[in-house]
């Protein structure tokens, strides 16, 4: 294996599209003249188009490192183990595969990684924004590199 990329799979009809459509209906009812509503409409439609028509990389796995979302890559030798975690987020249980780094590694964490107290700094999402086949393959590839602990509640 040289490099394997996995992409997020978003639902086509989601909250961004619904907000954009409701905003457009409101704009039409009010005569298309409210600039704040136009900004909201353009922003939400822009986010929806960006999210759904431009591939969003979730995970890149190579023989040397793993890169999760927009974080910096971390080398496999710097990962002690991995564990499944389930936490409650936005009133739903979310399952992630959290990579546990070795002690005393020097790594440039992004602001999200520094403040991600529920999942840890290196979480791989396993709650429906990847295809089930991709989730299984990611687990299999990670398992080849590090030991995976049982589910942690």
Coordinates of N, CA, C and O in Angstrom, one line a residue:
X1 N 0.9 -1.2 0.0 CA 0.0 0.0 0.0 C 0.9 1.2 0.0 O 1.8 1.4 0.8
X2 N 0.7 2.1 -0.9 CA 1.4 3.4 -0.9 C 0.6 4.5 -0.3 O 1.1 5.1 0.6
X3 N -0.6 4.7 -0.8 CA -1.4 5.7 -0.2 C -2.9 5.4 -0.5 O -3.2 5.0 -1.6
X4 N -3.7 5.6 0.5 CA -5.2 5.3 0.4 C -5.9 6.5 0.9 O -5.7 7.0 2.1
X5 N -6.8 7.1 0.1 CA -7.6 8.3 0.5 C -9.0 7.9 0.7 O -9.6 7.1 -0.1
X6 N -9.6 8.5 1.7 CA -11.0 8.2 2.0 C -11.7 9.6 2.1 O -11.2 10.6 2.6
X7 N -12.9 9.7 1.5 CA -13.6 11.0 1.4 C -14.9 10.9 2.3 O -15.5 9.9 2.4
X8 N -15.3 12.1 2.8 CA -16.6 12.2 3.5 C -17.7 12.0 2.5 O -17.6 12.4 1.3
X9 N -18.8 11.4 2.9 CA -20.0 11.2 2.1 C -21.1 11.9 2.8 O -21.7 11.3 3.7
X10 N -21.4 13.1 2.3 CA -22.5 13.9 3.0 C -23.8 13.6 2.3 O -23.9 13.2 1.1
X11 N -24.9 13.8 3.1 CA -26.3 13.7 2.5 C -26.5 14.9 1.6 O -26.1 16.0 1.9
X12 N -27.2 14.6 0.5 CA -27.4 15.7 -0.4 C -28.4 16.7 0.1 O -28.3 17.9 -0.1
X13 N -29.5 16.3 0.8 CA -30.4 17.2 1.4 C -30.1 17.2 2.9 O -30.3 16.3 3.7
X14 N -29.5 18.4 3.3 CA -29.1 18.5 4.7 C -29.6 19.9 5.2 O -30.3 20.6 4.5
X15 N -29.2 20.3 6.4 CA -29.6 21.5 7.0 C -29.2 22.7 6.2 O -29.9 23.7 6.1
X16 N -28.0 22.7 5.6 CA -27.6 23.9 4.8 C -28.5 24.1 3.6 O -28.9 25.3 3.3
X17 N -28.9 23.1 2.9 CA -29.8 23.2 1.8 C -31.2 23.7 2.2 O -31.8 24.5 1.6
X18 N -31.7 23.1 3.3 CA -33.0 23.5 3.8 C -33.0 24.9 4.3 O -33.9 25.7 3.9
X19 N -32.0 25.4 5.0 CA -31.9 26.8 5.4 C -31.8 27.7 4.1 O -32.5 28.7 4.1
X20 N -31.0 27.3 3.2 CA -30.9 28.1 1.9 C -32.3 28.2 1.2 O -32.7 29.3 0.8
X21 N -33.0 27.1 1.1 CA -34.3 27.1 0.4 C -35.3 28.0 1.2 O -36.1 28.7 0.6
X22 N -35.3 27.8 2.5 CA -36.3 28.6 3.3 C -35.9 30.1 3.2 O -36.8 30.9 3.1
X23 N -34.7 30.4 3.2 CA -34.2 31.8 3.1 C -34.6 32.3 1.7 O -35.1 33.5 1.6
X24 N -34.5 31.5 0.6 CA -34.9 32.0 -0.7 C -36.4 32.2 -0.8 O -36.8 33.2 -1.4
X25 N -37.2 31.4 -0.2 CA -38.6 31.6 -0.1 C -38.9 32.9 0.6 O -39.8 33.7 0.1
X26 N -38.3 33.1 1.7 CA -38.5 34.3 2.5 C -38.1 35.5 1.6 O -38.8 36.6 1.6
X27 N -37.0 35.4 0.9 CA -36.5 36.5 0.1 C -37.6 36.8 -1.0 O -37.9 38.0 -1.3
X28 N -38.1 35.8 -1.6 CA -39.2 36.0 -2.6 C -40.4 36.7 -2.1 O -41.0 37.5 -2.7
X29 N -40.8 36.2 -0.9 CA -42.0 36.8 -0.2 C -41.8 38.3 0.1 O -42.7 39.1 0.1
X30 N -40.5 38.7 0.4 CA -40.2 40.0 0.9 C -39.7 40.9 -0.3 O -39.3 42.0 -0.1
X31 N -39.8 40.4 -1.5 CA -39.5 41.2 -2.7 C -38.0 41.2 -3.0 O -37.6 42.1 -3.7
X32 N -37.2 40.3 -2.6 CA -35.8 40.1 -3.0 C -34.9 41.3 -2.7 O -33.9 41.6 -3.3
X33 N -35.3 42.1 -1.7 CA -34.5 43.3 -1.4 C -33.8 43.4 -0.1 O -33.2 44.4 0.2
X34 N -33.7 42.3 0.7 CA -33.1 42.4 2.0 C -31.7 41.8 1.9 O -31.5 40.6 1.6
X35 N -30.7 42.7 2.0 CA -29.3 42.3 1.8 C -28.8 41.2 2.8 O -28.0 40.3 2.4
X36 N -29.3 41.3 4.1 CA -28.8 40.3 5.0 C -29.3 38.9 4.6 O -28.6 37.9 4.8
X37 N -30.5 38.8 4.1 CA -31.1 37.5 3.7 C -30.3 37.0 2.5 O -30.1 35.8 2.3
X38 N -29.9 37.9 1.6 CA -29.1 37.5 0.4 C -27.7 36.9 0.9 O -27.3 35.9 0.4
X39 N -27.1 37.6 1.9 CA -25.9 37.1 2.4 C -26.0 35.7 3.0 O -25.2 34.8 2.8
X40 N -27.1 35.5 3.8 CA -27.4 34.2 4.4 C -27.6 33.2 3.3 O -27.1 32.1 3.3
X41 N -28.4 33.5 2.2 CA -28.7 32.6 1.2 C -27.4 32.2 0.4 O -27.1 31.0 0.2
X42 N -26.6 33.2 0.0 CA -25.4 32.9 -0.7 C -24.4 32.1 0.1 O -23.7 31.2 -0.4
X43 N -24.3 32.5 1.4 CA -23.4 31.7 2.3 C -23.8 30.3 2.5 O -22.9 29.4 2.3
X44 N -25.0 30.0 2.7 CA -25.5 28.6 3.0 C -25.4 27.8 1.7 O -25.0 26.7 1.7
X45 N -25.8 28.4 0.6 CA -25.7 27.7 -0.7 C -24.3 27.4 -1.1 O -23.9 26.3 -1.6
X46 N -23.4 28.4 -0.8 CA -22.0 28.2 -1.1 C -21.4 27.1 -0.3 O -20.7 26.2 -0.8
X47 N -21.8 27.0 1.0 CA -21.3 25.9 1.8 C -21.8 24.6 1.4 O -21.1 23.6 1.3
X48 N -23.1 24.6 1.0 CA -23.7 23.3 0.5 C -23.0 22.8 -0.8 O -22.7 21.7 -0.9
X49 N -22.8 23.8 -1.7 CA -22.1 23.4 -3.0 C -20.7 22.9 -2.7 O -20.3 21.9 -3.2
X50 N -20.0 23.7 -1.9 CA -18.6 23.3 -1.5 C -18.5 21.9 -0.9 O -17.7 21.0 -1.3
X51 N -19.4 21.6 0.0 CA -19.4 20.4 0.7 C -19.8 19.2 -0.1 O -19.3 18.1 0.0
X52 N -20.8 19.4 -1.1 CA -21.3 18.3 -1.9 C -20.6 18.1 -3.2 O -20.7 17.0 -3.8
X53 N -20.0 19.1 -3.8 CA -19.5 19.0 -5.2 C -18.0 19.0 -5.2 O -17.4 18.8 -6.3
X54 N -17.3 19.3 -4.1 CA -15.9 19.2 -4.1 C -15.5 18.1 -3.0 O -15.9 18.3 -1.9
X55 N -14.8 17.1 -3.4 CA -14.5 16.0 -2.5 C -13.7 16.5 -1.2 O -12.8 17.3 -1.3
X56 N -14.2 16.1 -0.1 CA -13.7 16.5 1.2 C -12.9 15.3 1.8 O -13.5 14.3 2.1
X57 N -11.6 15.4 1.8 CA -10.8 14.3 2.3 C -11.0 14.1 3.8 O -10.8 15.0 4.6
X58 N -11.3 12.9 4.2 CA -11.5 12.5 5.6 C -10.2 12.0 6.2 O -9.7 12.4 7.2
X59 N -9.6 11.0 5.5 CA -8.4 10.3 6.0 C -7.5 9.9 4.8 O -8.0 9.5 3.8
X60 N -6.2 10.1 5.0 CA -5.2 9.6 4.1 C -4.3 8.7 4.9 O -3.8 9.0 5.9
X61 N -4.2 7.4 4.4 CA -3.4 6.4 5.1 C -2.2 6.0 4.2 O -2.5 5.6 3.1
X62 N -1.0 6.1 4.7 CA 0.1 5.6 3.9 C 0.9 4.6 4.8 O 0.5 4.4 6.0
X63 N 2.0 4.1 4.3 CA 2.8 3.2 5.1 C 3.6 3.9 6.2 O 3.9 3.4 7.2
X64 N 3.8 5.3 6.0 CA 4.5 6.0 7.0 C 3.7 6.8 8.0 O 4.1 7.1 9.1
X65 N 2.5 7.3 7.5 CA 1.8 8.2 8.3 C 0.3 8.1 8.1 O -0.2 7.4 7.1
X66 N -0.5 8.8 8.9 CA -1.9 8.9 8.7 C -2.3 10.4 8.9 O -1.7 11.1 9.7
X67 N -3.1 10.9 8.0 CA -3.6 12.3 8.0 C -5.1 12.3 8.1 O -5.8 11.7 7.3
X68 N -5.6 12.9 9.2 CA -7.0 12.9 9.4 C -7.6 14.3 9.2 O -7.1 15.3 9.8
X69 N -8.5 14.4 8.2 CA -9.2 15.7 7.9 C -8.1 16.7 7.5 O -7.3 16.5 6.6
X70 N -8.1 17.9 8.2 CA -7.2 18.9 7.8 C -6.0 19.1 8.8 O -5.3 20.0 8.8
X71 N -5.8 18.1 9.7 CA -4.7 18.1 10.6 C -3.4 17.7 9.9 O -3.4 17.2 8.8
X72 N -2.3 18.0 10.6 CA -1.0 17.6 10.1 C -0.9 16.1 10.2 O -1.5 15.4 11.0
X73 N -0.1 15.5 9.2 CA 0.0 14.0 9.3 C 0.8 13.6 10.6 O 1.7 14.3 11.0
X74 N 0.5 12.4 11.1 CA 1.2 11.9 12.2 C 1.8 10.5 11.8 O 1.1 9.7 11.1
X75 N 3.1 10.3 12.1 CA 3.7 9.1 11.8 C 3.2 7.9 12.6 O 2.9 8.1 13.8
X76 N 3.2 6.8 12.0 CA 2.7 5.6 12.7 C 3.6 5.3 14.0 O 3.1 4.8 15.0
X77 N 4.9 5.6 13.9 CA 5.8 5.3 15.0 C 5.4 6.2 16.2 O 5.8 5.9 17.3
X78 N 4.7 7.3 16.0 CA 4.4 8.2 17.0 C 3.0 7.9 17.7 O 2.5 8.6 18.5
X79 N 2.4 6.8 17.2 CA 1.1 6.4 17.7 C 1.3 5.2 18.6 O 1.8 4.2 18.2
X80 N 0.8 5.3 19.8 CA 1.0 4.2 20.8 C -0.1 3.1 20.6 O 0.2 1.9 20.5
X81 N -1.3 3.6 20.4 CA -2.4 2.6 20.2 C -3.6 3.4 19.7 O -3.6 4.6 19.4
X82 N -4.7 2.7 19.5 CA -6.0 3.3 19.1 C -7.1 2.7 19.9 O -7.0 1.6 20.4
X83 N -8.2 3.5 20.1 CA -9.3 2.9 20.8 C -10.6 3.5 20.3 O -10.7 4.6 19.8
X84 N -11.7 2.7 20.4 CA -13.0 3.2 20.0 C -13.5 4.0 21.1 O -13.4 3.6 22.3
X85 N -14.1 5.1 20.8 CA -14.8 6.0 21.8 C -16.2 6.3 21.4 O -16.4 6.5 20.2
X86 N -17.1 6.4 22.3 CA -18.4 6.8 22.1 C -18.8 7.9 23.0 O -18.7 7.8 24.2
X87 N -19.1 9.1 22.4 CA -19.5 10.2 23.3 C -20.8 10.8 22.7 O -21.2 10.6 21.6
X88 N -21.4 11.6 23.6 CA -22.7 12.2 23.2 C -22.4 13.6 22.7 O -21.7 14.4 23.3
X89 N -22.8 13.9 21.4 CA -22.5 15.1 20.8 C -23.7 15.5 20.0 O -24.2 14.8 19.2
X90 N -24.2 16.7 20.2 CA -25.5 17.2 19.6 C -26.6 16.2 19.8 O -27.3 15.9 18.9
X91 N -26.8 15.7 21.0 CA -27.8 14.9 21.5 C -27.8 13.5 20.8 O -28.8 12.8 20.8
X92 N -26.7 13.1 20.2 CA -26.6 11.8 19.6 C -25.3 11.2 20.0 O -24.3 11.9 20.3
X93 N -25.3 9.8 20.1 CA -24.0 9.1 20.4 C -23.2 9.1 19.1 O -23.7 8.7 18.0
X94 N -21.9 9.5 19.2 CA -21.0 9.5 18.1 C -19.9 8.5 18.4 O -19.3 8.5 19.5
X95 N -19.5 7.7 17.4 CA -18.4 6.7 17.6 C -17.3 7.1 16.8 O -17.4 7.5 15.6
X96 N -16.1 7.1 17.4 CA -14.8 7.5 16.6 C -13.8 6.5 17.0 O -13.8 5.8 18.0
X97 N -12.8 6.4 16.1 CA -11.6 5.6 16.4 C -10.5 6.6 16.7 O -10.1 7.4 15.9
X98 N -10.1 6.7 18.0 CA -9.2 7.7 18.4 C -7.8 7.2 18.5 O -7.6 6.1 19.2
X99 N -6.9 7.8 17.8 CA -5.5 7.4 17.9 C -4.8 8.0 19.1 O -4.9 9.3 19.3
X100 N -4.1 7.2 19.9 CA -3.5 7.7 21.1 C -2.0 7.9 20.8 O -1.3 7.0 20.5
X101 N -1.5 9.2 20.9 CA -0.1 9.4 20.5 C 0.9 8.9 21.6 O 0.5 8.8 22.8
X102 N 2.1 8.7 21.3 CA 3.1 8.3 22.3 C 3.4 9.5 23.2 O 3.1 10.7 22.8
X103 N 3.9 9.3 24.3 CA 4.3 10.4 25.2 C 5.5 11.2 24.6 O 6.3 10.6 24.0
X104 N 5.5 12.5 24.9 CA 6.6 13.3 24.6 C 6.9 13.5 23.1 O 8.0 13.6 22.7
X105 N 5.9 13.3 22.3 CA 6.1 13.6 20.9 C 5.9 15.1 20.6 O 5.1 15.8 21.3
X106 N 6.6 15.7 19.7 CA 6.5 17.1 19.4 C 5.7 17.2 18.1 O 6.2 16.8 17.1
X107 N 4.5 17.7 18.3 CA 3.6 17.7 17.2 C 2.9 19.1 17.2 O 2.4 19.5 18.2
X108 N 2.7 19.7 16.0 CA 2.0 21.0 15.9 C 0.5 20.7 15.8 O 0.0 20.3 14.7
X109 N -0.2 20.8 16.9 CA -1.6 20.6 16.9 C -2.4 21.8 16.4 O -2.0 23.0 16.6
X110 N -3.4 21.6 15.6 CA -4.3 22.6 15.2 C -5.2 23.1 16.4 O -5.3 22.3 17.3
X111 N -5.8 24.3 16.3 CA -6.7 24.7 17.4 C -7.8 23.7 17.7 O -8.1 23.4 18.9
X112 N -8.4 23.0 16.7 CA -9.4 22.0 16.9 C -8.8 20.8 17.7 O -9.5 20.3 18.5
X113 N -7.6 20.4 17.3 CA -7.0 19.3 18.0 C -6.7 19.6 19.4 O -6.8 18.7 20.3
X114 N -6.3 20.8 19.7 CA -6.0 21.2 21.1 C -7.2 21.1 22.0 O -7.1 20.8 23.2
X115 N -8.4 21.5 21.4 CA -9.6 21.6 22.2 C -10.6 20.5 22.0 O -11.7 20.6 22.5
X116 N -10.2 19.4 21.4 CA -11.1 18.3 21.1 C -11.1 17.3 22.3 O -10.6 16.2 22.2
X117 N -11.6 17.8 23.4 CA -11.5 17.0 24.6 C -12.3 15.7 24.6 O -11.9 14.7 25.3
X118 N -13.4 15.6 23.9 CA -14.2 14.4 23.8 C -13.5 13.2 23.1 O -13.5 12.1 23.5
X119 N -13.0 13.6 21.9 CA -12.4 12.5 21.0 C -10.9 12.4 21.0 O -10.4 11.4 20.5
X120 N -10.2 13.3 21.6 CA -8.8 13.3 21.6 C -8.3 14.0 20.3 O -9.1 14.4 19.5
X121 N -7.0 14.2 20.2 CA -6.5 15.0 19.1 C -6.5 14.3 17.7 O -6.4 15.0 16.7
X122 N -6.6 13.0 17.7 CA -6.6 12.3 16.4 C -7.8 11.4 16.2 O -7.6 10.1 16.2
X123 N -9.0 11.9 16.1 CA -10.2 11.0 15.9 C -10.5 10.8 14.5 O -10.4 11.6 13.6
X124 N -10.8 9.5 14.2 CA -11.4 9.2 12.9 C -12.9 8.9 13.0 O -13.3 8.1 13.8
X125 N -13.7 9.7 12.4 CA -15.1 9.6 12.6 C -15.7 8.3 12.0 O -15.4 7.9 10.9
X126 N -16.5 7.7 12.8 CA -17.2 6.4 12.4 C -18.7 6.5 12.7 O -19.3 5.6 13.2
X127 N -19.2 7.7 12.4 CA -20.7 7.9 12.7 C -21.5 8.3 11.5 O -22.3 9.2 11.6
X128 N -21.2 7.7 10.4 CA -22.1 7.9 9.2 C -21.7 8.9 8.2 O -22.4 9.2 7.3
X129 N -20.5 9.6 8.4 CA -20.1 10.6 7.3 C -19.1 10.0 6.4 O -18.6 10.6 5.5
X130 N -18.8 8.7 6.6 CA -18.0 7.9 5.7 C -18.9 6.7 5.3 O -19.8 6.4 6.0
X131 N -18.6 6.1 4.2 CA -19.4 4.9 3.9 C -19.0 3.7 4.8 O -17.9 3.7 5.3
X132 N -20.0 2.8 5.1 CA -19.6 1.7 5.9 C -18.4 0.9 5.5 O -17.6 0.4 6.3
X133 N -18.3 0.7 4.2 CA -17.1 0.0 3.6 C -15.8 0.7 3.9 O -14.8 0.1 4.3
X134 N -15.9 2.1 3.8 CA -14.7 2.9 4.1 C -14.3 2.8 5.6 O -13.2 2.7 5.9
X135 N -15.3 2.8 6.4 CA -15.1 2.7 7.9 C -14.4 1.4 8.2 O -13.5 1.4 9.0
X136 N -14.9 0.3 7.6 CA -14.3 -1.0 7.9 C -12.9 -1.1 7.4 O -12.0 -1.6 8.0
X137 N -12.7 -0.5 6.2 CA -11.3 -0.6 5.6 C -10.3 0.3 6.4 O -9.2 -0.1 6.7
X138 N -10.8 1.4 6.9 CA -9.9 2.3 7.8 C -9.6 1.5 9.0 O -8.4 1.5 9.4
X139 N -10.6 0.9 9.7 CA -10.3 0.1 10.9 C -9.3 -1.0 10.6 O -8.3 -1.2 11.4
X140 N -9.5 -1.7 9.5 CA -8.5 -2.8 9.1 C -7.1 -2.3 8.9 O -6.1 -2.8 9.4
X141 N -7.0 -1.1 8.2 CA -5.7 -0.6 7.9 C -5.0 -0.1 9.2 O -3.8 -0.2 9.3
X142 N -5.8 0.6 10.0 CA -5.2 1.1 11.3 C -4.8 -0.1 12.2 O -3.7 -0.1 12.8
X143 N -5.6 -1.2 12.2 CA -5.3 -2.3 13.0 C -4.0 -3.0 12.5 O -3.3 -3.6 13.3
X144 N -3.6 -2.9 11.3 CA -2.3 -3.4 10.8 C -1.2 -2.7 11.4 O -0.1 -3.2 11.5
X145 N -1.4 -1.4 11.7 CA -0.3 -0.5 12.2 C -0.2 -0.4 13.7 O 0.9 -0.3 14.3
X146 N -1.3 -0.3 14.4 CA -1.3 -0.2 15.8 C -2.4 -1.1 16.5 O -3.3 -1.5 15.8
X147 N -2.2 -1.3 17.8 CA -3.2 -2.2 18.5 C -4.5 -1.3 18.8 O -4.3 -0.2 19.2
X148 N -5.6 -1.9 18.5 CA -6.9 -1.2 18.8 C -7.5 -1.7 20.1 O -7.7 -2.9 20.2
X149 N -7.8 -0.9 21.0 CA -8.4 -1.3 22.3 C -9.9 -1.3 22.1 O -10.5 -0.8 21.2
X150 N -10.6 -1.9 23.1 CA -12.1 -2.1 23.0 C -12.8 -0.8 23.2 O -12.2 0.3 23.5
X151 N -14.1 -0.8 23.0 CA -14.9 0.4 23.0 C -14.9 1.0 24.4 O -15.0 0.3 25.4
X152 N -14.8 2.3 24.5 CA -14.7 3.0 25.8 C -15.9 3.9 25.9 O -16.1 4.8 25.1
X153 N -16.7 3.8 26.9 CA -17.9 4.6 27.1 C -17.6 5.8 28.0 O -17.1 5.7 29.1

